[in-house]
Each structure stands twice: as structure tokens, then as C-alpha cells.
Short mmCIF file of C-alpha atoms and ligand atoms in Angstrom, two decimals:
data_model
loop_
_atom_site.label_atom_id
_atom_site.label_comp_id
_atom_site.label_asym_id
_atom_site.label_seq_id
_atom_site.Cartn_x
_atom_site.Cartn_y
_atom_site.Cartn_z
CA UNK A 972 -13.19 24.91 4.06
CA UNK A 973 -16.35 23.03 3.75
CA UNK A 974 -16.59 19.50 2.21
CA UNK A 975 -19.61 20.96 0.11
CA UNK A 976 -19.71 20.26 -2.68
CA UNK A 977 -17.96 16.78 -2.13
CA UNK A 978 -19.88 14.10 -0.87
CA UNK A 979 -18.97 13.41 2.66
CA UNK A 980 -17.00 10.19 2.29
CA UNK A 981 -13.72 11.53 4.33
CA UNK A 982 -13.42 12.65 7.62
CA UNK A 983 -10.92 15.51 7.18
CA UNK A 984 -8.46 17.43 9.09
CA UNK A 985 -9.11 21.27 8.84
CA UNK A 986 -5.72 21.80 6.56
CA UNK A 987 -5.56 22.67 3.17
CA UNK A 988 -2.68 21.91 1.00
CA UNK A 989 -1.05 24.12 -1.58
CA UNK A 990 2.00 22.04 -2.56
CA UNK A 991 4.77 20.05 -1.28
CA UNK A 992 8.07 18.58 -1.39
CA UNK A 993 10.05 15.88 -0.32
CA UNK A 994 8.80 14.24 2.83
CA UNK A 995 6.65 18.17 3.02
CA UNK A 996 3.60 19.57 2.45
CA UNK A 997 2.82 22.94 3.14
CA UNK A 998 -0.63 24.55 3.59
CA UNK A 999 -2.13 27.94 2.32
CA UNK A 1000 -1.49 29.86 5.91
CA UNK A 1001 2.27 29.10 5.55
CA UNK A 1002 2.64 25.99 7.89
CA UNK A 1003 4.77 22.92 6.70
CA UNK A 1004 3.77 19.29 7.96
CA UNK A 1005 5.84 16.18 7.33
CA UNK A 1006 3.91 13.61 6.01
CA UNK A 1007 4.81 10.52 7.66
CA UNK A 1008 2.29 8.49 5.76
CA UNK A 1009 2.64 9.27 1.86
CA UNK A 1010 -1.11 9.92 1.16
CA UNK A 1011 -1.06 6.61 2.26
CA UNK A 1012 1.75 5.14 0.56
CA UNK A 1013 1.46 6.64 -2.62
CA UNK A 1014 4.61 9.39 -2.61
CA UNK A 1015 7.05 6.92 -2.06
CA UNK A 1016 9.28 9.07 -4.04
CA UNK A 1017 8.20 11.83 -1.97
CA UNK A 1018 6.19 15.26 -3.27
CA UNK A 1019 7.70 16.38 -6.17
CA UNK A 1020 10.25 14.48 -7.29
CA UNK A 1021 11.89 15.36 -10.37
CA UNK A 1022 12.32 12.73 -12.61
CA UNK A 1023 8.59 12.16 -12.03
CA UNK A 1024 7.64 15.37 -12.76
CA UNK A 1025 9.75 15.34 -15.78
CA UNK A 1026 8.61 12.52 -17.30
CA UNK A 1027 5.04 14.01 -17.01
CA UNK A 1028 5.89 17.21 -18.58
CA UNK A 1029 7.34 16.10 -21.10
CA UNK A 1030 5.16 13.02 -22.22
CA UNK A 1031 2.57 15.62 -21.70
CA UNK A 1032 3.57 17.64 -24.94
CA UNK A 1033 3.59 14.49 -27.02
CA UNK A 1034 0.53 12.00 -26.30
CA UNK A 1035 -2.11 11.82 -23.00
CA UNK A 1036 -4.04 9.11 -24.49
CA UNK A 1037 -4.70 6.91 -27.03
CA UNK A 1038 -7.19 3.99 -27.11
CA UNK A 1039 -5.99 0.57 -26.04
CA UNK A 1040 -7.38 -1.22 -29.61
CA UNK A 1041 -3.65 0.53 -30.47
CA UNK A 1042 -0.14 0.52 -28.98
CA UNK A 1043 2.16 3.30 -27.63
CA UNK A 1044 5.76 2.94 -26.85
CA UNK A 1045 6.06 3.95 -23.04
CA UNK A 1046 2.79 1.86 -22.39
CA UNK A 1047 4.96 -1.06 -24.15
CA UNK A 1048 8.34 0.05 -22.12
CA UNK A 1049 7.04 0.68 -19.37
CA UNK A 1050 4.62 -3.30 -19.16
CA UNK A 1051 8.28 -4.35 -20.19
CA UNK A 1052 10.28 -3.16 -17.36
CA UNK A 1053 7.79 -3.90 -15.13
CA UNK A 1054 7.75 -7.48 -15.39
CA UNK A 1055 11.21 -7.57 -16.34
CA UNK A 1056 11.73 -6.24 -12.55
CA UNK A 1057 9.27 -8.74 -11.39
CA UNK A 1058 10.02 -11.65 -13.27
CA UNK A 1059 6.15 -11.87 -14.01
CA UNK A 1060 4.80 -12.50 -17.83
CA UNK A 1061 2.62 -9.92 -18.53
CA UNK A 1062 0.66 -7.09 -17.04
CA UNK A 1063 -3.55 -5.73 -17.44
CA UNK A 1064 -2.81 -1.60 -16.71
CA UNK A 1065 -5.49 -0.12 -14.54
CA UNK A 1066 -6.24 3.43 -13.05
CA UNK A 1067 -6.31 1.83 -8.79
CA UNK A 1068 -5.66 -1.24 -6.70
CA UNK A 1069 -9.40 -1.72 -6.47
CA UNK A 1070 -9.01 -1.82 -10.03
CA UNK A 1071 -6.26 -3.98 -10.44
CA UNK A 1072 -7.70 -6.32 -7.46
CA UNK A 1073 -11.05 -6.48 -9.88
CA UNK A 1074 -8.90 -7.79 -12.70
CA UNK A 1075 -7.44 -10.50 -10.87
CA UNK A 1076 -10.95 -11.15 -8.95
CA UNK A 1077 -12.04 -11.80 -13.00
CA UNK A 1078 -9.23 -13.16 -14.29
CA UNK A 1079 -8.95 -16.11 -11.18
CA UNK A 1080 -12.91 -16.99 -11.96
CA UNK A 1081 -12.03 -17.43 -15.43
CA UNK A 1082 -9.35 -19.52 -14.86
CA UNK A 1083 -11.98 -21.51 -12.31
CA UNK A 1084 -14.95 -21.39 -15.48
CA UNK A 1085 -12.04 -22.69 -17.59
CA UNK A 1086 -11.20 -25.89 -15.67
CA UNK A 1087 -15.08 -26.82 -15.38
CA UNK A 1088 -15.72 -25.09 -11.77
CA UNK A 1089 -19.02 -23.25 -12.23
CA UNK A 1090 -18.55 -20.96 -8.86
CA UNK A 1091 -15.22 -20.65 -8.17
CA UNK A 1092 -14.76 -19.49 -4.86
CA UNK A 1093 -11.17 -17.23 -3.70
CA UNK A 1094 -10.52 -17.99 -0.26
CA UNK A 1095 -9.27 -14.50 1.25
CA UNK A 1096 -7.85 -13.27 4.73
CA UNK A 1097 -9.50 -11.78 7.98
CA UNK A 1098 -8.55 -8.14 8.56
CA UNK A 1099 -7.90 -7.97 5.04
CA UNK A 1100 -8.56 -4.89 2.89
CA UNK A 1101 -8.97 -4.91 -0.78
CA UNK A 1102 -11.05 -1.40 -2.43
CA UNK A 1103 -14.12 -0.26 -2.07
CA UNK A 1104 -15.73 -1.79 -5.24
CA UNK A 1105 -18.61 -3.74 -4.84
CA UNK A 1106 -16.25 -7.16 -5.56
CA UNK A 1107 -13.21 -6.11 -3.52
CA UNK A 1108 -15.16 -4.54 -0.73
CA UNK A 1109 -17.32 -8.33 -0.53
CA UNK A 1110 -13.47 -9.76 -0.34
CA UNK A 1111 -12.01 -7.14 1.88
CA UNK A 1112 -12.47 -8.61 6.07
CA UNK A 1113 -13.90 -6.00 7.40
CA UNK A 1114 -17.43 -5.39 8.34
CA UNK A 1115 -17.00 -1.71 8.61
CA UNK A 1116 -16.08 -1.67 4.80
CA UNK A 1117 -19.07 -3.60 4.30
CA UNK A 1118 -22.17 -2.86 6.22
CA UNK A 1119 -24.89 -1.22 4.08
CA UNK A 1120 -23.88 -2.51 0.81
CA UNK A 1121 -24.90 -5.81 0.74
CA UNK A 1122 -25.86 -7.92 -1.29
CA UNK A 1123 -22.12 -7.93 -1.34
CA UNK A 1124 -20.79 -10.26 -3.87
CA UNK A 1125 -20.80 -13.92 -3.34
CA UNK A 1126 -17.55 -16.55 -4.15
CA UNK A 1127 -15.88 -15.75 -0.97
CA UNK A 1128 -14.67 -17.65 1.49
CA UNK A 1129 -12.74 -16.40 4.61
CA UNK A 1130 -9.95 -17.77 6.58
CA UNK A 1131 -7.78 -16.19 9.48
CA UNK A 1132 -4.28 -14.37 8.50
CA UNK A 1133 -1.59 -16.84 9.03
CA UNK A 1134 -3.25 -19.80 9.64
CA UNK A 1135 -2.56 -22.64 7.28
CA UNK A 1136 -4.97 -25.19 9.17
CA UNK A 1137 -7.47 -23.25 8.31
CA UNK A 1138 -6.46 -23.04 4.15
CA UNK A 1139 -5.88 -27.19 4.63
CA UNK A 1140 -9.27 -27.48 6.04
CA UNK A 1141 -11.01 -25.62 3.06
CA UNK A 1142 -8.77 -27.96 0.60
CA UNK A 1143 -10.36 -30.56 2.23
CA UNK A 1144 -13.94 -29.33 2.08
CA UNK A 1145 -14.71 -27.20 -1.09
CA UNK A 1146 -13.91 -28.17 -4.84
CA UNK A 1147 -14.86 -24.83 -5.94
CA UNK A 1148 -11.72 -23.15 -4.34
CA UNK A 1149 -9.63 -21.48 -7.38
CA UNK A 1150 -7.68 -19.34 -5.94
CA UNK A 1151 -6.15 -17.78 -2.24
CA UNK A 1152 -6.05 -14.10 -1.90
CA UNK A 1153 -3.91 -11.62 0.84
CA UNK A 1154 -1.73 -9.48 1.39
CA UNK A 1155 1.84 -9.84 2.45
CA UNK A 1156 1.29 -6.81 5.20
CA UNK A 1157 -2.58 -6.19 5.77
CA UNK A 1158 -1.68 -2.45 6.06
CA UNK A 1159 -5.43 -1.26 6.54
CA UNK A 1160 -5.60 -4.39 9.09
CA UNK A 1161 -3.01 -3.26 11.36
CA UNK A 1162 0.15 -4.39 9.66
CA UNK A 1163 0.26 -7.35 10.41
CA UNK A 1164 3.04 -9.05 8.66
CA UNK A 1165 2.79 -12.89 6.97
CA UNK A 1166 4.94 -15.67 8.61
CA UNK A 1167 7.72 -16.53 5.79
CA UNK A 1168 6.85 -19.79 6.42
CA UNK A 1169 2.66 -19.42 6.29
CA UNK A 1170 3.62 -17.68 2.89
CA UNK A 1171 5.62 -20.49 1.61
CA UNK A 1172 3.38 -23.04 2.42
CA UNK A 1173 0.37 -20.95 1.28
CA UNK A 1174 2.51 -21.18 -1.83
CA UNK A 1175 2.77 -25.42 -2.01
CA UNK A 1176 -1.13 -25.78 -1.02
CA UNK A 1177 -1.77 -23.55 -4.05
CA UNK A 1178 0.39 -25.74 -5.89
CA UNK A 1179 -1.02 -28.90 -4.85
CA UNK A 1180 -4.12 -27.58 -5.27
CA UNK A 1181 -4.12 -26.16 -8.61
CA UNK A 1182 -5.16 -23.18 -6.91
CA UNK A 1183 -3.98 -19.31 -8.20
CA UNK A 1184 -2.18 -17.75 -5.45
CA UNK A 1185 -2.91 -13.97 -5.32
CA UNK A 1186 -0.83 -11.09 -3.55
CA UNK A 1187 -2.41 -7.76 -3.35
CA UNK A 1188 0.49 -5.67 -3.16
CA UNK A 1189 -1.45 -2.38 -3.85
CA UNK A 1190 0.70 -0.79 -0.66
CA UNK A 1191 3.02 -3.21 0.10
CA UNK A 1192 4.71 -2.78 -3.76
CA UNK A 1193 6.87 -0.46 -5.68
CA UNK A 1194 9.65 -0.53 -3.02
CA UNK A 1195 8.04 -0.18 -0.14
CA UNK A 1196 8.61 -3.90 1.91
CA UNK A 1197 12.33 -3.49 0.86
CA UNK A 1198 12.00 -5.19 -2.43
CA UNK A 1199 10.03 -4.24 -5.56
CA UNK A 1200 7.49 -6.70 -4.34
CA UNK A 1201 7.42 -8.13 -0.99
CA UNK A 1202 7.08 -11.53 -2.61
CA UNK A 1203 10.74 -11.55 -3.36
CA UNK A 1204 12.00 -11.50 -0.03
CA UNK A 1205 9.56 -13.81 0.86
CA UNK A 1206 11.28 -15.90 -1.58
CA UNK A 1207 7.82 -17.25 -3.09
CA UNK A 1208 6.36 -16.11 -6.55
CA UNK A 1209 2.83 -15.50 -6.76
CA UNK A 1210 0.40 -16.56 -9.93
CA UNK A 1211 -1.16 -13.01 -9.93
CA UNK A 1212 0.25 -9.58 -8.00
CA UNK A 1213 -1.68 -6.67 -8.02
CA UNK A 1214 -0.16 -2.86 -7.36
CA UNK A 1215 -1.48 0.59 -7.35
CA UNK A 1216 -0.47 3.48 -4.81
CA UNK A 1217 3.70 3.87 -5.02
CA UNK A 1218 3.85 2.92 -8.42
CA UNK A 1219 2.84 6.47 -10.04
CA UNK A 1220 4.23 8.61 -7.14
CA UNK A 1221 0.53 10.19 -7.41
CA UNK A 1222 -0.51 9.98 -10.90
CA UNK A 1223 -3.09 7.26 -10.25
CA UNK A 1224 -2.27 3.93 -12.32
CA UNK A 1225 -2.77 0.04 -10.90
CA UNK A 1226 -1.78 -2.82 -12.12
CA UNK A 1227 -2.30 -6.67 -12.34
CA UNK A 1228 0.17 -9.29 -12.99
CA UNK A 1229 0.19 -12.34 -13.93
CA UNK A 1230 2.43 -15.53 -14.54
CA UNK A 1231 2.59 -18.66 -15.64
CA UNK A 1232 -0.80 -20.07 -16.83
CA UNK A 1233 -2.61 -17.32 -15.54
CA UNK A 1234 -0.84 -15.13 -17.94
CA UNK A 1235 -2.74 -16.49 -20.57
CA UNK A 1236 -6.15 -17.04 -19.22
CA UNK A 1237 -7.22 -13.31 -20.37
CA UNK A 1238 -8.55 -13.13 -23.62
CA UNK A 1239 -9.31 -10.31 -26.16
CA UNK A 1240 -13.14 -8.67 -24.94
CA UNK A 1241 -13.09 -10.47 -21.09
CA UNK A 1242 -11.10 -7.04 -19.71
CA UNK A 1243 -10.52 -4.21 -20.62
CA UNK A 1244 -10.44 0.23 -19.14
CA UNK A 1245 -10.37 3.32 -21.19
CA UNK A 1246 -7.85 5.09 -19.35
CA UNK A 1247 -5.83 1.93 -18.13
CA UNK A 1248 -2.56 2.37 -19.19
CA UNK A 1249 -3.02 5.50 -20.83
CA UNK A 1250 0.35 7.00 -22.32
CA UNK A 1251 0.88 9.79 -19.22
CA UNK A 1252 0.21 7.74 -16.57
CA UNK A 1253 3.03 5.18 -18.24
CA UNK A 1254 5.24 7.85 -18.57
CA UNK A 1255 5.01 8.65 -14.89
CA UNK A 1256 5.04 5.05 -13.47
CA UNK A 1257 7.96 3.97 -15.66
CA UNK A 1258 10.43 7.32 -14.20
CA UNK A 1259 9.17 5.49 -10.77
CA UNK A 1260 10.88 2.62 -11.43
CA UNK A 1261 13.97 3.77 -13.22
CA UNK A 1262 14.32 5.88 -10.09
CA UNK A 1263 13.85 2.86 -7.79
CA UNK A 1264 16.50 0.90 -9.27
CA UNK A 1265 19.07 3.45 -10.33
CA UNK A 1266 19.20 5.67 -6.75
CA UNK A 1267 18.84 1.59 -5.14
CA UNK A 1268 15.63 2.56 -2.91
CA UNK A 1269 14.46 -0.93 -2.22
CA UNK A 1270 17.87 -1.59 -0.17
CA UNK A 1271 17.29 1.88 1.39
CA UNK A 1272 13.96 1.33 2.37
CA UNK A 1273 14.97 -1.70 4.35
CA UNK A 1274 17.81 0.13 5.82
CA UNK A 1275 15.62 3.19 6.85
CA UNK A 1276 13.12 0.72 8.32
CA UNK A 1277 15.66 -1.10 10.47
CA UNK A 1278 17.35 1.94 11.67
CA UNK A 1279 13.73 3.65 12.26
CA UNK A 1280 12.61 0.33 14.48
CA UNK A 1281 15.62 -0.07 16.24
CA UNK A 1282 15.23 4.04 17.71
CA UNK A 1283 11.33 2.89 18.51
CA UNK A 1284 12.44 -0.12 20.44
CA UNK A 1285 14.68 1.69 22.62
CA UNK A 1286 12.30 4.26 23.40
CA UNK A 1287 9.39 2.39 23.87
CA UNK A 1288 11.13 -0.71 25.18
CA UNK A 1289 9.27 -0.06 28.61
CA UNK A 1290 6.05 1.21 27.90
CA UNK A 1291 3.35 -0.47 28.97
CA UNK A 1292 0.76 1.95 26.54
CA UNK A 1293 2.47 0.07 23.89
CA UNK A 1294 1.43 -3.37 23.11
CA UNK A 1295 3.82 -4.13 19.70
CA UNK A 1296 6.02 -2.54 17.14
CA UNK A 1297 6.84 -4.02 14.08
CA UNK A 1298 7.61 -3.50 10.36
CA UNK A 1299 8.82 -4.48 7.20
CA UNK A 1300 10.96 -2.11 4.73
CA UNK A 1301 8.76 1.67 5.15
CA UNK A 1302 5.61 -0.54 6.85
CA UNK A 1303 5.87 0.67 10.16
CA UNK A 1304 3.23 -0.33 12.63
CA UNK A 1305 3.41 0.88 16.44
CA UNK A 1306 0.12 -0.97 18.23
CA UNK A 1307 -1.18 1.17 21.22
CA UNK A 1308 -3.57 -0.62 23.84
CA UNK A 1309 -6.22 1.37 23.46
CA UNK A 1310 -7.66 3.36 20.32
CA UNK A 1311 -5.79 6.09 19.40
CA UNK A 1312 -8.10 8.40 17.31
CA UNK A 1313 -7.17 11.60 18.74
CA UNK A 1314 -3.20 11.30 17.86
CA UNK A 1315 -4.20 12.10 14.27
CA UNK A 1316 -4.82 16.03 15.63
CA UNK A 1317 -2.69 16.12 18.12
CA UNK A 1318 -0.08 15.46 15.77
CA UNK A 1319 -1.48 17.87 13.25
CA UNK A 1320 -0.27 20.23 16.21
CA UNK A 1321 3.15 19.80 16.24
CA UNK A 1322 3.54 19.94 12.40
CA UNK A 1323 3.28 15.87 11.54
CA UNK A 1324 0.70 14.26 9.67
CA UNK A 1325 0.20 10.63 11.24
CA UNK A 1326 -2.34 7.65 10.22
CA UNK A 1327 -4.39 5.55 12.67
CA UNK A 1328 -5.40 2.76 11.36
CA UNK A 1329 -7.32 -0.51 12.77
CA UNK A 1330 -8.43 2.09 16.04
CA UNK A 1331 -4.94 1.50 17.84
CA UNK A 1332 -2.26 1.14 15.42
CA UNK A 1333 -0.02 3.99 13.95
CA UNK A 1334 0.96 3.34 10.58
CA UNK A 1335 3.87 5.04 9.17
CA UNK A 1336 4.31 4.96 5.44
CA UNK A 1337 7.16 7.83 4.77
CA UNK A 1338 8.70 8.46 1.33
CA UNK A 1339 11.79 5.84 0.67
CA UNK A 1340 13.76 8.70 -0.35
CA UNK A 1341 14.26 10.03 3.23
CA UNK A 1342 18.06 11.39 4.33
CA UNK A 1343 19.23 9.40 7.26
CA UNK A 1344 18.79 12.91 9.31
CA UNK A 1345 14.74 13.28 7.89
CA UNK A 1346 14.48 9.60 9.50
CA UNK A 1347 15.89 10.48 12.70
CA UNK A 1348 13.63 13.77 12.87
CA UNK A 1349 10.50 11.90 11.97
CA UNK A 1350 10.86 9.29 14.36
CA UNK A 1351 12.17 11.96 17.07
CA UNK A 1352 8.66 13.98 16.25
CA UNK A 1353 6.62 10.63 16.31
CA UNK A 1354 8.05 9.59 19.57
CA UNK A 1355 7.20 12.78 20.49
CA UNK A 1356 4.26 12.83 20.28
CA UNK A 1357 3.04 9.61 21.37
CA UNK A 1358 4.66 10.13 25.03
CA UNK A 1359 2.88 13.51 24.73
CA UNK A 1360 -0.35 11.86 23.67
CA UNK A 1361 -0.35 9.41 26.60
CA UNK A 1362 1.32 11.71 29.26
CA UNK A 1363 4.63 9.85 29.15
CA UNK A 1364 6.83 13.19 28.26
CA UNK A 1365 4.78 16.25 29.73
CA UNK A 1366 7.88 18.69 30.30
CA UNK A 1367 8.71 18.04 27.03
CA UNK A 1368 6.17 19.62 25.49
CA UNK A 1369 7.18 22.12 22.72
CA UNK A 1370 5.60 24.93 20.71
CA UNK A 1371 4.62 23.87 16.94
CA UNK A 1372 7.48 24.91 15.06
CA UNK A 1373 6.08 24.52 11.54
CA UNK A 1374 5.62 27.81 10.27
CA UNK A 1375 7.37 28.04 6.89
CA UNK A 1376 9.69 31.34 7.20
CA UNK A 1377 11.33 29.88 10.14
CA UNK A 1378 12.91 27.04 8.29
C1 PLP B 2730 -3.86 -3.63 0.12
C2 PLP B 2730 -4.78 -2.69 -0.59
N1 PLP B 2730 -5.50 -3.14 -1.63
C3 PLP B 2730 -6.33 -2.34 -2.31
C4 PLP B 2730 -6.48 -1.02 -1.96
C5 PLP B 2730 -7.41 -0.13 -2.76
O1 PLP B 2730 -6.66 0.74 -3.54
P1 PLP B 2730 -7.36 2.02 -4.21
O2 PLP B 2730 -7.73 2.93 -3.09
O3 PLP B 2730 -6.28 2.59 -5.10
O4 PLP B 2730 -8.53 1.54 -4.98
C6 PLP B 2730 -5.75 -0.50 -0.89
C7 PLP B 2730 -5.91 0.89 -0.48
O5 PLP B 2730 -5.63 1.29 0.61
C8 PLP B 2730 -4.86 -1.36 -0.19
O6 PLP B 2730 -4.15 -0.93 0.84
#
């Protein structure tokens, strides 16, 4: 199938899908692939879950969408739970994380207008992503993201990931700073995982500063790191969160949060999206997190992540093609030496669907709903095909096994 009439934005791989389920998709010629990567952490659920799919039928029959000049109960139940499971104070409801990234982009310069600083400048990360908006692309670290859109936006200031002599340095330099942006795990970047001790002390500059500190937790959220939010077992609170991906299991929905003073800094007319919020995609977001806390998937996701390291250790432990492996909760990173492009087919081959990102590092992102034994096969398949990939496991080799009447 062509891209026409798409634009050509993606580079895709010659599959298409017809449905899936659980960690599963399967294509129109009758193959199944297991998705190790979530449409890039967005099932987290997995394909199909019920009480998703439920809650979307039947909100469905009752109310899509309603302006946001009104109220609707879900929207209202569902901004409660939310910050009720985040301790935050309130919520803006967007349709993506470059959306909800946007709102806190706005919302931390209005906080800077409000305190006198005409061009308040966030100071974000290196090897950070953020969306593809014009605002969040100029914040993201990553020329690639960049190059041919400029003039990208200005009130940016970049500092490596990790560092806190850098973040001290720009204290001591520039009155304009109102706020420090990352990510807990740059997952575009590489995952590459935040010191708990960078993070806390991120966390008293901010305060000593008067600066906002800002987590985009677009991937990193909704269960994923172990926790609802990675923040809490970083043990620091943020002034603004953002989310996105996991928290819809699909149906597309971001969010902003905000606490403390920054809770209040909004004001009717300075924000505002038709669809944000809108009564289905509340519906859907709100089964997500009853079934995160009832079937206890955040302490499941960090028990599937440590038992899903601890096999990649032991198999890689002496392989020099591997330079690191590391991970947090579901955010599993295995670094390669060299760039890696050509896994993502080879894969494809033996019936796994596997994400490269930052040229050598695969990124797996699997559904927190995974059976010890769907783990232990993914990770078997993964290993797989990575020694097959760099010639580590030739005899090994085995016929793709994915066709859909034979399981
Ligand atoms: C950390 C982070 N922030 C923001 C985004 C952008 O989210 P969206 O594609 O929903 O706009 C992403 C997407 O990959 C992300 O990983």
C-alpha cells in the first residue's frame, strides 16, 4: 500500500494492520506481530482492552461532545481522579503531549509576565524531545526535529541532561529564567534515565529560584516508570506535569497539570481547545485509570521491568556489540555500538515489531498488562533477534512463525 494520499511524514514498514489484541496485532494476510513498543507507548493496556472499549461504547450512546463554556460529569470525574491519583490541583485537558507541553510552555510564560519578567526564558534538556509544534519542536534538543523550520521559537535556553552545574550556572547568569523543563526518561533521546539526586536538586534550585519545575511525562506517565508518574518514585513533585500517550490506551487525549501557584496562573480566555476534554475521550482515559489502580499495574510494571532486565543482563552480560542496558518500570533501553536501523525489518521477520530510536538504541515500550510467560517470550524473541542481527546466534536461526492459524 502506497502512502498516497498521505503526506510522506513516516517512513513505514510494508504491513498493514487490521486489528489487534493484547500485546498483538495482526495484519490483513493473516500474520500476527507482537508489538513490543505500544504504538509507542500508547497501548499500555494493550489492544483492546475491555474496560476501555466499554467505556467508549457506552459513553458513545450518551454524549461525544459538548463545548467546554459547559460541564459534563466524566470530564469532571475523570480531572478529579486524575489529580486525586497525582496529588496535583487541577488539570487543562488536551487532544496530545505536544498539546499538553504547549499549555504548560503558555502557562510557565504567564507565570514569568506575571512576576514582571518580560521574556521569560524555560531552560530545557539536551537530547530532549517535546512535539512537533512549532513551540515544543524550538524546546525539543534535537536538530533533526528542527532543521528547516526555523525561525523556531525563541525563550529557550539549553542545558545538558543531568548536569546541575550547568542549571546553577544559568541561575547565576539570566533573570529571565521562569521555569526548567525535562523529562524524567528522554525516551526519544535514548532513555536515558535522570539521577534521583539531579532530580531532587533540580527540584531545590527551582525552589530557590522561584522557578516552575516542569516534567513532560507524555511517555514516561500513566503507569509506565512503575508509578502513575515517574515523579513519585523520584520522590519530588513537580509545579506542572504534562501526559498524553498511555493515558487513553489510543483514544488520543493529553493533559497538563498543575500545582501549587501554578494552578492558578490560568485564567478564563488565556487557554483553551475545542475537543480538549471532550466527553468520549474522558470516558476512555478515566476506565485507564480505574484499570491501573484496581488490576495494581504500576507495581506490575516495575516487576515486569526488573524481571525483563535481569534475563537481558545475563544474556548480554558479555557482548561487546552492546554498550548499555537500562530501564525504568516498561522503559527499556538496550544501547548497541553502532546504529541499528535495519533491526526494525529484520524483526518485522520473525513476527516482532521493535523501535530504534536515537540510531543505536532499542526501545521497548510493551503493554503493562503482559503475563509473566508474554514477558519471557518477548524478551526470548528480542534476544533473538539481536544475536541474529549481529551474527552472535547464526544456528539459531528460525523460520517466522507468525502466521495466525498456527497459533
Ligand atoms: C516526552 C514526549 N513529549 C511529547 C511528545 C509528543 O507527543 P504527541 O506525539 O502526542 O504530540 C512525545 C512523543 O513521542 C514524547 O515522547
Amino acid at each position: 500500500m502506497a502512502d498516497k494520499p498521505l503526506l510522506n511524514t513516516y517512513g513505514r514498514l510494508p504491513i498493514i494492520f487490521d486489528h489487534g489484541q493484547g500485546p498483538w496485532l495482526y495484519d490483513t494476510d493473516g500474520h500476527r506481530y507482537f508489538d513490543t513498543f505500544c504504538g509507542i507507548g500508547v497501548s499500555g493496556l494493550g489492544h483492546a482492552h475491555p474496560a476501555v472499549t466499554d467505556a467508549i461504547c457506552k459513553q458513545s450512546v450518551k454524549l461525544l461532545h459538548c463545548s467546554n463554556l459547559f460541564h459534563t460529569e466524566v470530564q469532571h470525574k475523570f480531572a478529579t481522579t486524575l489529580c486525586e491519583m497525582s496529588g496535583m490541583d487541577g488539570v487543562f485537558l488536551a487532544n496530545s503531549g505536544a498539546e499538553a507541553n504547549e499549555a504548560a510552555i503558555k502557562l510557565a510564560r504567564l507565570y514569568g509576565h506575571n512576576r514582571g519578567i518580560e521574556s521569560p526564558v524555560i531552560v530545557v534538556m539536551e537530547r530532549s524531545f517535546h512535539g512537533r509544534t512549532l513551540a515544543t519542536l524550538s524546546a525539543t534538543g534535537n536538530r533533526k526535529v528542527q532543521a528547516g523550520f526555523e525561525p523556531l521559537v525563541s525563550g529557550f535556553s539549553r542545558v545538558a541532561f543531568n548536569d546541575i552545574q550547568a542549571l546553577e550556572t544559568i541561575a547565576g547568569m539570566n533573570q529571565s529564567v521562569v521555569a526548567v523543563m525535562l523529562e524524567p526518561v528522554q525516551g526519544e533521546g535514548g532513555v536515558n534515565i535522570a539521577d534521583h539526586q539531579w532530580m531532587r536538586d533540580v527540584r531545590s534550585l527551582c525552589d530557590r529560584q522561584g522557578w516552575l519545575m516542569i516534567l513532560d511525562e507524555v511517555q514516561t506517565g500513566n503507569g509506565r516508570s512503575g508509578h502513575l508518574f515517574a515523579y513519585q518514585g523520584f520522590g519530588v513533585k513537580p509545579d506542572i506535569v504534562t501526559t498524553a500517550k498511555g493515558l487513553g490506551n489510543g483514544f488520543p487525549i493529553g493533559a497538563c497539570l498543575a500545582h501549587g501557584d501554578a494552578a492558578t496562573t490560568f485564567k478564563p480566555g488565556h487557554h483553551g481547545s475545542t475537543f480538549g476534554g471532550n466527553a468520549l475521550a474522558c470516558a476512555a482515559a478515566l476506565a485507564v485509570l480505574d484499570t491501573l489502580r484496581n488490576d495494581r499495574l504500576f507495581e506490575r510494571a516495575g516487576q515486569l521491568g526488573r524481571r525483563m532486565l535481569e534475563t537481558l543482563h545475563r544474556e548480554f552480560d558479555d557482548a561487546d556489540y552492546i554498550s548499555d542496558i537500562r530501564g525504568l518500570g516498561l522503559i527499556i533501553g538496550i544501547e548497541l555500538t553502532s546504529s541499528c536501523p535495519e533491526l526494525v525489518p529484520l524483526a518485522k521477520t520473525q513476527g516482532l515489531l521493535l523501535n530504534v530510536t536515537a540510531e543505536c538504541t532499542i526501545r521497548l515500550l510493551p503493554p503493562l498488562t503482559l503475563t509473566d510467560d508474554e514477558a519471557d517470550y518477548m524478551i526470548e524473541r528480542v534476544v533473538r533477534v539481536i544475536k541474529l542481527y549481529t551474527g552472535d546466534d547464526r544456528p539459531r536461526v528460525v523460520e517466522l512463525d507468525n502466521d495466525v492459524t498456527r497459533h
